mmCIF file with all atom_site columns, C-alpha atoms in Angstrom:
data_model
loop_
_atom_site.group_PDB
_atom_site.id
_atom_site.type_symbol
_atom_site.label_atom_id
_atom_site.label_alt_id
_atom_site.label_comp_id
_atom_site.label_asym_id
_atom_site.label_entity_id
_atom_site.label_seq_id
_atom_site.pdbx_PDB_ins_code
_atom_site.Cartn_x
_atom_site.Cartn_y
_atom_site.Cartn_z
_atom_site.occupancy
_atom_site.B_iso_or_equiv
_atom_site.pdbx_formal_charge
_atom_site.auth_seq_id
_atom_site.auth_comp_id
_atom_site.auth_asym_id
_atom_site.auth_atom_id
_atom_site.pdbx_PDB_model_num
ATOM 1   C CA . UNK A 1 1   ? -20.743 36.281  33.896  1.00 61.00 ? 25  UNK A CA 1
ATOM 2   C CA . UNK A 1 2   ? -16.719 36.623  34.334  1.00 63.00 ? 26  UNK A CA 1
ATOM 3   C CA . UNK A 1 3   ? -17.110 33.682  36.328  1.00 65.00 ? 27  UNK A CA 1
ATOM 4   C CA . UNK A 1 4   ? -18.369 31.434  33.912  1.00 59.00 ? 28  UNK A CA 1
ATOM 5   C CA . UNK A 1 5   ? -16.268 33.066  31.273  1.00 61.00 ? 29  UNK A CA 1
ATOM 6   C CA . UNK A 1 6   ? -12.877 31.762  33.546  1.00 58.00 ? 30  UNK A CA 1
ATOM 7   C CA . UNK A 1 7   ? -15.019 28.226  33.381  1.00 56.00 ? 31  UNK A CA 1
ATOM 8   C CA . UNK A 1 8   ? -14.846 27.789  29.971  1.00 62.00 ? 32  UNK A CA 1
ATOM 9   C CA . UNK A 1 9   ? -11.362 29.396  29.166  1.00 60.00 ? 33  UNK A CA 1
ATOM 10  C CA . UNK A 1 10  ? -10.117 26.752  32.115  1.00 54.00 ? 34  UNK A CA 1
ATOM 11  C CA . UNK A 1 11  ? -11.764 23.538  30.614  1.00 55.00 ? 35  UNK A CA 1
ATOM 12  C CA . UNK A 1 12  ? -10.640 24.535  26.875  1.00 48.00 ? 36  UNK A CA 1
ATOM 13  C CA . UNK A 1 13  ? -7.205  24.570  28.378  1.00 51.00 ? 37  UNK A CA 1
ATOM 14  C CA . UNK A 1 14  ? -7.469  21.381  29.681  1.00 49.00 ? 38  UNK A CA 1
ATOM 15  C CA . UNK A 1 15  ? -8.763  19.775  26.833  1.00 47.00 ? 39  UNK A CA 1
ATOM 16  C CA . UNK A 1 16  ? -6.707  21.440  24.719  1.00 47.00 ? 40  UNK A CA 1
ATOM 17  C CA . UNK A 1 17  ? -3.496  20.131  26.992  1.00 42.00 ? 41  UNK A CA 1
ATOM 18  C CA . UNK A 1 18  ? -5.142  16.423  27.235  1.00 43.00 ? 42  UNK A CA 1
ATOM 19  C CA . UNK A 1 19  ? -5.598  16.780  23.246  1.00 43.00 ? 43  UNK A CA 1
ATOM 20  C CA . UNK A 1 20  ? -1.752  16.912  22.943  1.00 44.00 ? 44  UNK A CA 1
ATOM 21  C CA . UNK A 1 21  ? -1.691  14.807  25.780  1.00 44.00 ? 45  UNK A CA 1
ATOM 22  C CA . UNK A 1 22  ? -3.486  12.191  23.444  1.00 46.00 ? 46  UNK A CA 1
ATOM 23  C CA . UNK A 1 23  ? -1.403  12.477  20.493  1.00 53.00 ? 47  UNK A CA 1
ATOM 24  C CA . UNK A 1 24  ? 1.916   11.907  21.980  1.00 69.00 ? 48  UNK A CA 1
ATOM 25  C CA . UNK A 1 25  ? 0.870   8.458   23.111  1.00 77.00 ? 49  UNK A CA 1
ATOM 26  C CA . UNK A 1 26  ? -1.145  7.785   19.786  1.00 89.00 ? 50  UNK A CA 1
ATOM 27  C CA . UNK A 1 27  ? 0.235   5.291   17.505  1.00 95.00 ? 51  UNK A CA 1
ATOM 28  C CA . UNK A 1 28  ? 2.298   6.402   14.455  1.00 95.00 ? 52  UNK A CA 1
ATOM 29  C CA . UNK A 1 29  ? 2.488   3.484   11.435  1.00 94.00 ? 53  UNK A CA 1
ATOM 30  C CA . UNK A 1 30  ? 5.774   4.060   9.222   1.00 94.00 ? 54  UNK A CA 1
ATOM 31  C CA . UNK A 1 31  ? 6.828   1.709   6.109   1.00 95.00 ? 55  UNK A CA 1
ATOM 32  C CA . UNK A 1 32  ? 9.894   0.601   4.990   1.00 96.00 ? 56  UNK A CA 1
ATOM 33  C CA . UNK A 1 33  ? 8.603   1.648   1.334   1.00 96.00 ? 57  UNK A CA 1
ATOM 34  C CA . UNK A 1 34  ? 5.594   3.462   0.447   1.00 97.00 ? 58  UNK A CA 1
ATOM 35  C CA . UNK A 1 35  ? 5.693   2.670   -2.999  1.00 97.00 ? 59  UNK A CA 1
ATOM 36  C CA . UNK A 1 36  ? 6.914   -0.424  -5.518  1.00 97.00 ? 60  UNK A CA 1
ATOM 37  C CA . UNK A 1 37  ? 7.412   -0.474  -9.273  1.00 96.00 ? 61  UNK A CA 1
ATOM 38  C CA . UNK A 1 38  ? 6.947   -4.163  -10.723 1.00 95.00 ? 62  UNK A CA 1
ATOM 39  C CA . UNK A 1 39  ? 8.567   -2.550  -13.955 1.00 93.00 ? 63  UNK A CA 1
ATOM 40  C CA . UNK A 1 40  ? 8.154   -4.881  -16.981 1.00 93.00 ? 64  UNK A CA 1
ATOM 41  C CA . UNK A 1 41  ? 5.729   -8.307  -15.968 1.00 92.00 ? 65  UNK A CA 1
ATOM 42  C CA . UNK A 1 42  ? 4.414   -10.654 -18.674 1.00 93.00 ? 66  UNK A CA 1
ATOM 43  C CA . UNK A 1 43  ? 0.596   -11.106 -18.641 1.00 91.00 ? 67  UNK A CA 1
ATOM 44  C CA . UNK A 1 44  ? -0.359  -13.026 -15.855 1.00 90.00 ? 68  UNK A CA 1
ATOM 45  C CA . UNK A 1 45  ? 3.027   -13.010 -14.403 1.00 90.00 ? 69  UNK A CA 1
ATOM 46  C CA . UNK A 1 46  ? 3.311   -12.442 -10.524 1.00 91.00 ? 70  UNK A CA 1
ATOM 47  C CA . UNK A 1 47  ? 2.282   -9.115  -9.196  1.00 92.00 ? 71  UNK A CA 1
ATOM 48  C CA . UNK A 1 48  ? 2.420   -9.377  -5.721  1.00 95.00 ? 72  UNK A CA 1
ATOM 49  C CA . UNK A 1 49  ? 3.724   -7.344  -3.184  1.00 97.00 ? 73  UNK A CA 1
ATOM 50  C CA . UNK A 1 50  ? 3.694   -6.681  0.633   1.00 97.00 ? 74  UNK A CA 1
ATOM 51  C CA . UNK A 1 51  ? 4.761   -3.815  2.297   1.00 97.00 ? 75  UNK A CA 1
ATOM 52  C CA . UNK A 1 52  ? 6.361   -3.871  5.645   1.00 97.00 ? 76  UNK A CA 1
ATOM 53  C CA . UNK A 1 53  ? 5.249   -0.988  8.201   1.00 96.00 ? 77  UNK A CA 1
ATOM 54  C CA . UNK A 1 54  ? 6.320   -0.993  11.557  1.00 95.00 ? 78  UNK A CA 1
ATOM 55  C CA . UNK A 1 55  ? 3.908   0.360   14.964  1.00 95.00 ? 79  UNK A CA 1
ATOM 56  C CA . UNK A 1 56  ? 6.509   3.217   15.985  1.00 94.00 ? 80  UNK A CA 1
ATOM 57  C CA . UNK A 1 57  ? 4.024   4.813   18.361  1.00 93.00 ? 81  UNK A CA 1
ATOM 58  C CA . UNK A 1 58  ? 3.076   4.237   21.885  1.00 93.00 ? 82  UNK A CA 1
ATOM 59  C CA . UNK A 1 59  ? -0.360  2.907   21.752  1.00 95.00 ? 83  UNK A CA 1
ATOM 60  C CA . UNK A 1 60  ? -1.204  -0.266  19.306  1.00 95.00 ? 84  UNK A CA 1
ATOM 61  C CA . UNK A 1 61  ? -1.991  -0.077  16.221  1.00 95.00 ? 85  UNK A CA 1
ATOM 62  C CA . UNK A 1 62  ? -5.265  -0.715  14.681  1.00 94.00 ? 86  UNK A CA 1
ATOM 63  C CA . UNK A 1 63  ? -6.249  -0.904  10.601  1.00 95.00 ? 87  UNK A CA 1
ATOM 64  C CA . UNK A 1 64  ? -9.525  -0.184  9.972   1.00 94.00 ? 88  UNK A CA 1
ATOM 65  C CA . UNK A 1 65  ? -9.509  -0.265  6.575   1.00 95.00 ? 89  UNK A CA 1
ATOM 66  C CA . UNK A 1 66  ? -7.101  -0.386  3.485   1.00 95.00 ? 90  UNK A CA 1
ATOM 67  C CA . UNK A 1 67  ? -8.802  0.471   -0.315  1.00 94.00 ? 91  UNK A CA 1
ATOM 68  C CA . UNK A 1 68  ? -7.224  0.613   -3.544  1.00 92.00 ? 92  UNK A CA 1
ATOM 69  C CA . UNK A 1 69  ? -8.067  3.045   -6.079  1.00 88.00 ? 93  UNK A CA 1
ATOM 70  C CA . UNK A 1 70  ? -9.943  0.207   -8.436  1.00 87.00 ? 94  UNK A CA 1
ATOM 71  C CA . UNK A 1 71  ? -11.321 -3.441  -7.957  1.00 88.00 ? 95  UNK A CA 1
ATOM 72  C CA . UNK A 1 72  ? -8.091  -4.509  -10.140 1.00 90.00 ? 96  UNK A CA 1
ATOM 73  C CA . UNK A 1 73  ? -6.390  -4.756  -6.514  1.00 92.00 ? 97  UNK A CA 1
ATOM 74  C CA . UNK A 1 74  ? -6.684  -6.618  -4.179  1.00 93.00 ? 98  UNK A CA 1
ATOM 75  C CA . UNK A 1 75  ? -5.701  -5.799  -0.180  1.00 95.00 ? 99  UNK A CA 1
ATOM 76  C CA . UNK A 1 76  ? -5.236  -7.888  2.670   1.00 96.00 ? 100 UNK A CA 1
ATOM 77  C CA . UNK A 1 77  ? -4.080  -6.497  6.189   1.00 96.00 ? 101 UNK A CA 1
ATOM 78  C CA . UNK A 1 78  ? -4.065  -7.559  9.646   1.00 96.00 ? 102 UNK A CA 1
ATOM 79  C CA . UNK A 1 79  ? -6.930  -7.309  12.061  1.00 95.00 ? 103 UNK A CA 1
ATOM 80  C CA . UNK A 1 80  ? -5.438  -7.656  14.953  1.00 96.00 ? 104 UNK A CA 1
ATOM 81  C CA . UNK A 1 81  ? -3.747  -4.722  16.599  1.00 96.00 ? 105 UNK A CA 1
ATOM 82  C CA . UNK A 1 82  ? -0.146  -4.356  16.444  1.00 94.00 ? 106 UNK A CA 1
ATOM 83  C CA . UNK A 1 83  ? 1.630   -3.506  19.468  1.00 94.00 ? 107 UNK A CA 1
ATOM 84  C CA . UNK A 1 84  ? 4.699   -0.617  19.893  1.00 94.00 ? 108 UNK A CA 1
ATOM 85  C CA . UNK A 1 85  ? 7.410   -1.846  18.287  1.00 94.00 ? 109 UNK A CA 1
ATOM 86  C CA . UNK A 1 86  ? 6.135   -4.952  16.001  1.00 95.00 ? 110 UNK A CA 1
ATOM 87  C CA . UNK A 1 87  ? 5.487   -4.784  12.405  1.00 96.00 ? 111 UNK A CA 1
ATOM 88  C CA . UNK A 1 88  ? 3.523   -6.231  9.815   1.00 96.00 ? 112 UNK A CA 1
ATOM 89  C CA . UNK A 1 89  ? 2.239   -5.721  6.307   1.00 97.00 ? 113 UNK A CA 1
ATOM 90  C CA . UNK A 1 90  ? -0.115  -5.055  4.066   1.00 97.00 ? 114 UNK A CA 1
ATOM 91  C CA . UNK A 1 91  ? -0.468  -7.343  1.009   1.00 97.00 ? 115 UNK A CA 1
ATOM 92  C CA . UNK A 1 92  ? -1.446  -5.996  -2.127  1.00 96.00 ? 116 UNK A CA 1
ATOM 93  C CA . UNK A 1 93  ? -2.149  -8.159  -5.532  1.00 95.00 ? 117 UNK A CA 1
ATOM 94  C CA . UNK A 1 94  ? -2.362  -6.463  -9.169  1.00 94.00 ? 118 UNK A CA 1
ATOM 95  C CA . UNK A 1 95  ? -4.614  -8.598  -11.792 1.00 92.00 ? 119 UNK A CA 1
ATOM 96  C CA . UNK A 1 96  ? -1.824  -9.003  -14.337 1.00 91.00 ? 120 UNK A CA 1
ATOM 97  C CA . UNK A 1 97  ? -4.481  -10.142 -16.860 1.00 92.00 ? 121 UNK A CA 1
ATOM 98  C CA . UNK A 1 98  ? -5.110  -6.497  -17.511 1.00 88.00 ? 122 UNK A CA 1
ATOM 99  C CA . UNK A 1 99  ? -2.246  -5.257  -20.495 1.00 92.00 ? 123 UNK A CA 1
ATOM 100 C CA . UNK A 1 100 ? -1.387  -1.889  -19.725 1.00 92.00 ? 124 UNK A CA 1
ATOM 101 C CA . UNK A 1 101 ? 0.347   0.741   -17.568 1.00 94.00 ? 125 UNK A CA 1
ATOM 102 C CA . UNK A 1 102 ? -0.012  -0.073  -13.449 1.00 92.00 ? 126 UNK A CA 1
ATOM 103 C CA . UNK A 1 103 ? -0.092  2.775   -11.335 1.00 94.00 ? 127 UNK A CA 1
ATOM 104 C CA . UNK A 1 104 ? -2.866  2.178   -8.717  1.00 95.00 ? 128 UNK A CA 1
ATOM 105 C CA . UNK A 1 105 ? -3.019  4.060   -4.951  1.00 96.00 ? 129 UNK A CA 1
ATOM 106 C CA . UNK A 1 106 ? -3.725  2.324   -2.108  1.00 96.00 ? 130 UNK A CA 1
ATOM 107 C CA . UNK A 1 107 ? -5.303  3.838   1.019   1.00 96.00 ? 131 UNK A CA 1
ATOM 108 C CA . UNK A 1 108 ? -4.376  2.487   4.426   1.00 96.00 ? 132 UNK A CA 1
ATOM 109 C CA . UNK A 1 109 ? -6.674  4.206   7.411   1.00 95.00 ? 133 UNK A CA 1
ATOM 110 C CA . UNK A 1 110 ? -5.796  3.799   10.954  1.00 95.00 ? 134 UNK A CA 1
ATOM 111 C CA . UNK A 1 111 ? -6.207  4.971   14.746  1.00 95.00 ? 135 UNK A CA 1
ATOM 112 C CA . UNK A 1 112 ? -2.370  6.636   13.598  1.00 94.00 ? 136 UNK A CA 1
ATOM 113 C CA . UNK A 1 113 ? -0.943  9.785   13.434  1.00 92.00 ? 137 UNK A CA 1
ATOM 114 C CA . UNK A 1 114 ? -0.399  10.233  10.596  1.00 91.00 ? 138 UNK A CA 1
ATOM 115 C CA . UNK A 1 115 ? -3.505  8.522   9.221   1.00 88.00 ? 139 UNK A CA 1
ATOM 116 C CA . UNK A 1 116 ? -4.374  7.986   5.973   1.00 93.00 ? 140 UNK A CA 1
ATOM 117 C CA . UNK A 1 117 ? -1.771  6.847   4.574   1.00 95.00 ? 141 UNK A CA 1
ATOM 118 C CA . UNK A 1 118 ? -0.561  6.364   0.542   1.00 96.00 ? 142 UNK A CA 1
ATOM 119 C CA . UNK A 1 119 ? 0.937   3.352   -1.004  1.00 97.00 ? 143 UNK A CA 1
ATOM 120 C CA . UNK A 1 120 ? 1.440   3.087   -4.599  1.00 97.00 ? 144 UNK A CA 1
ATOM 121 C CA . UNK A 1 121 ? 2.257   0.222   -6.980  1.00 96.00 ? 145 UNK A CA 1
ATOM 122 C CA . UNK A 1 122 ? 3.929   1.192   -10.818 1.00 96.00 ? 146 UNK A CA 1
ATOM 123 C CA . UNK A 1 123 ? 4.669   -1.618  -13.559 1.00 95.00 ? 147 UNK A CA 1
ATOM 124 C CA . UNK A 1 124 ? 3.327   -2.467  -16.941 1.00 95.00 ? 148 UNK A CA 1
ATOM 125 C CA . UNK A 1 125 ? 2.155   -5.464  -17.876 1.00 94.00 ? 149 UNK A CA 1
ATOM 126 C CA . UNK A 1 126 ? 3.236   -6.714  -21.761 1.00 94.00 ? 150 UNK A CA 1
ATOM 127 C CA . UNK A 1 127 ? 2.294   -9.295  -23.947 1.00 92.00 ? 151 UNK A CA 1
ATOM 128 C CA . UNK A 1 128 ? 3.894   -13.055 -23.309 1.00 87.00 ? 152 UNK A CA 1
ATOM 129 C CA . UNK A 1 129 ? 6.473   -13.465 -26.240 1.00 85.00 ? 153 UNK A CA 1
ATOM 130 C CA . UNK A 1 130 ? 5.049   -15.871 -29.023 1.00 80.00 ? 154 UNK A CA 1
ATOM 131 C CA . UNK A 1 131 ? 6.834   -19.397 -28.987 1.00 74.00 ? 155 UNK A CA 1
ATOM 132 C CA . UNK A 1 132 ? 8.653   -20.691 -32.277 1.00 67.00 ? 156 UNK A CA 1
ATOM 133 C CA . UNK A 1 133 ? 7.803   -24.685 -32.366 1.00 64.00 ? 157 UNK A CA 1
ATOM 134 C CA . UNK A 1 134 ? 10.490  -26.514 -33.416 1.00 63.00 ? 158 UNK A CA 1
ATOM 135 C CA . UNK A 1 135 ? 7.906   -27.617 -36.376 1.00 61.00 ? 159 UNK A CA 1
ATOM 136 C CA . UNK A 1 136 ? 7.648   -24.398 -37.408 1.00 57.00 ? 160 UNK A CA 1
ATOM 137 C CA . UNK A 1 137 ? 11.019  -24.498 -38.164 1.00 56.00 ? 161 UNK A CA 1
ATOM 138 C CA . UNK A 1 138 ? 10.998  -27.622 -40.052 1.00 57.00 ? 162 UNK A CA 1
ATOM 139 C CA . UNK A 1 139 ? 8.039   -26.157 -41.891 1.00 57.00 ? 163 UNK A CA 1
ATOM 140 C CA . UNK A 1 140 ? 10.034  -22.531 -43.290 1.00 56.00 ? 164 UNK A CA 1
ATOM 141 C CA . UNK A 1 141 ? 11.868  -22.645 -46.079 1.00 58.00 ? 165 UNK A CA 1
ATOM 142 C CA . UNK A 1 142 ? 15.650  -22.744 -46.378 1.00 59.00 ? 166 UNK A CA 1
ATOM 143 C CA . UNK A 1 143 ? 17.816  -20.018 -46.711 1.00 60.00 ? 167 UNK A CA 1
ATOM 144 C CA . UNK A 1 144 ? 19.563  -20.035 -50.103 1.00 61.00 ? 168 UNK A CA 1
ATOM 145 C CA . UNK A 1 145 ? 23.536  -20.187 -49.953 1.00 64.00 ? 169 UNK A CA 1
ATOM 146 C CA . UNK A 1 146 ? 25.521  -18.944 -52.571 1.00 67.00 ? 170 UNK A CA 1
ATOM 147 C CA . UNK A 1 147 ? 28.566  -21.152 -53.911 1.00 58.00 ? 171 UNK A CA 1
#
């Protein structure tokens, strides 16, 4: 009984030791910004934005999946693993057709670290200002001076 008692204390040790072991060498995905506020945009103005991240780990770096927090985003990431040391980003696209407040999340999952990680996009989007036609002009009636 001690016997197999020493068994299983040795091999949690070593699993426990090539756990660490692991997550030293794992890959560790940090951004230049996690988050970006468009601020004021005019309806159907650009609202685009890609944020840069950077494989500081040891291992490459694999995306498996990045979500927003509604279908009025849209993601786009690379497939392809990215070695120690390279970067890349992750594109993300508000519908600016929506008037309103923007503050959406969006979820990037990964063989990292620190895995999930946030992003998060801020704005509003506002009406387009109405154009005065130079015949409207014409068309309003003059201002009256006094002599």
């Amino acid at each position: 009984m001690k016997r197999y008692l020493v068994y299983i204390i040795a091999y949690l040790l070593c699993f426990n030791a090539y756990s660490q072991q692991q997550q030293l060498n794992a890959p560790e995905i940090t951004f230049e910004k996690y988050a970006h506020d468009f601020r004021h945009v005019y309806k159907d103005g650009k609202t685009e934005y890609s944020f840069v991240f950077k494989n500081t780990g040891k291992e490459p770096l694999i995306l498996s999946n990045v979500k927003s927090s509604c279908g009025c985003t849209i993601t786009n990431w690379p497939k392809n693993p990215i070695l120690p040391g390279e970067s890349a980003t992750v594109d993300v696209k508000y519908n600016s057709s929506i008037l309103g407040v923007i503050n959406k999340q969006v979820t990037v999952l990964s063989n990292a670290n620190n895995s999930p990680t946030s992003l998060r996009i801020a704005g509003k989007i506002i009406p387009q200002p109405e154009e005065i036609l130079p015949m409207q002009l014409q068309q309003s009636q003059p201002i009256p001076r006094n002599n």
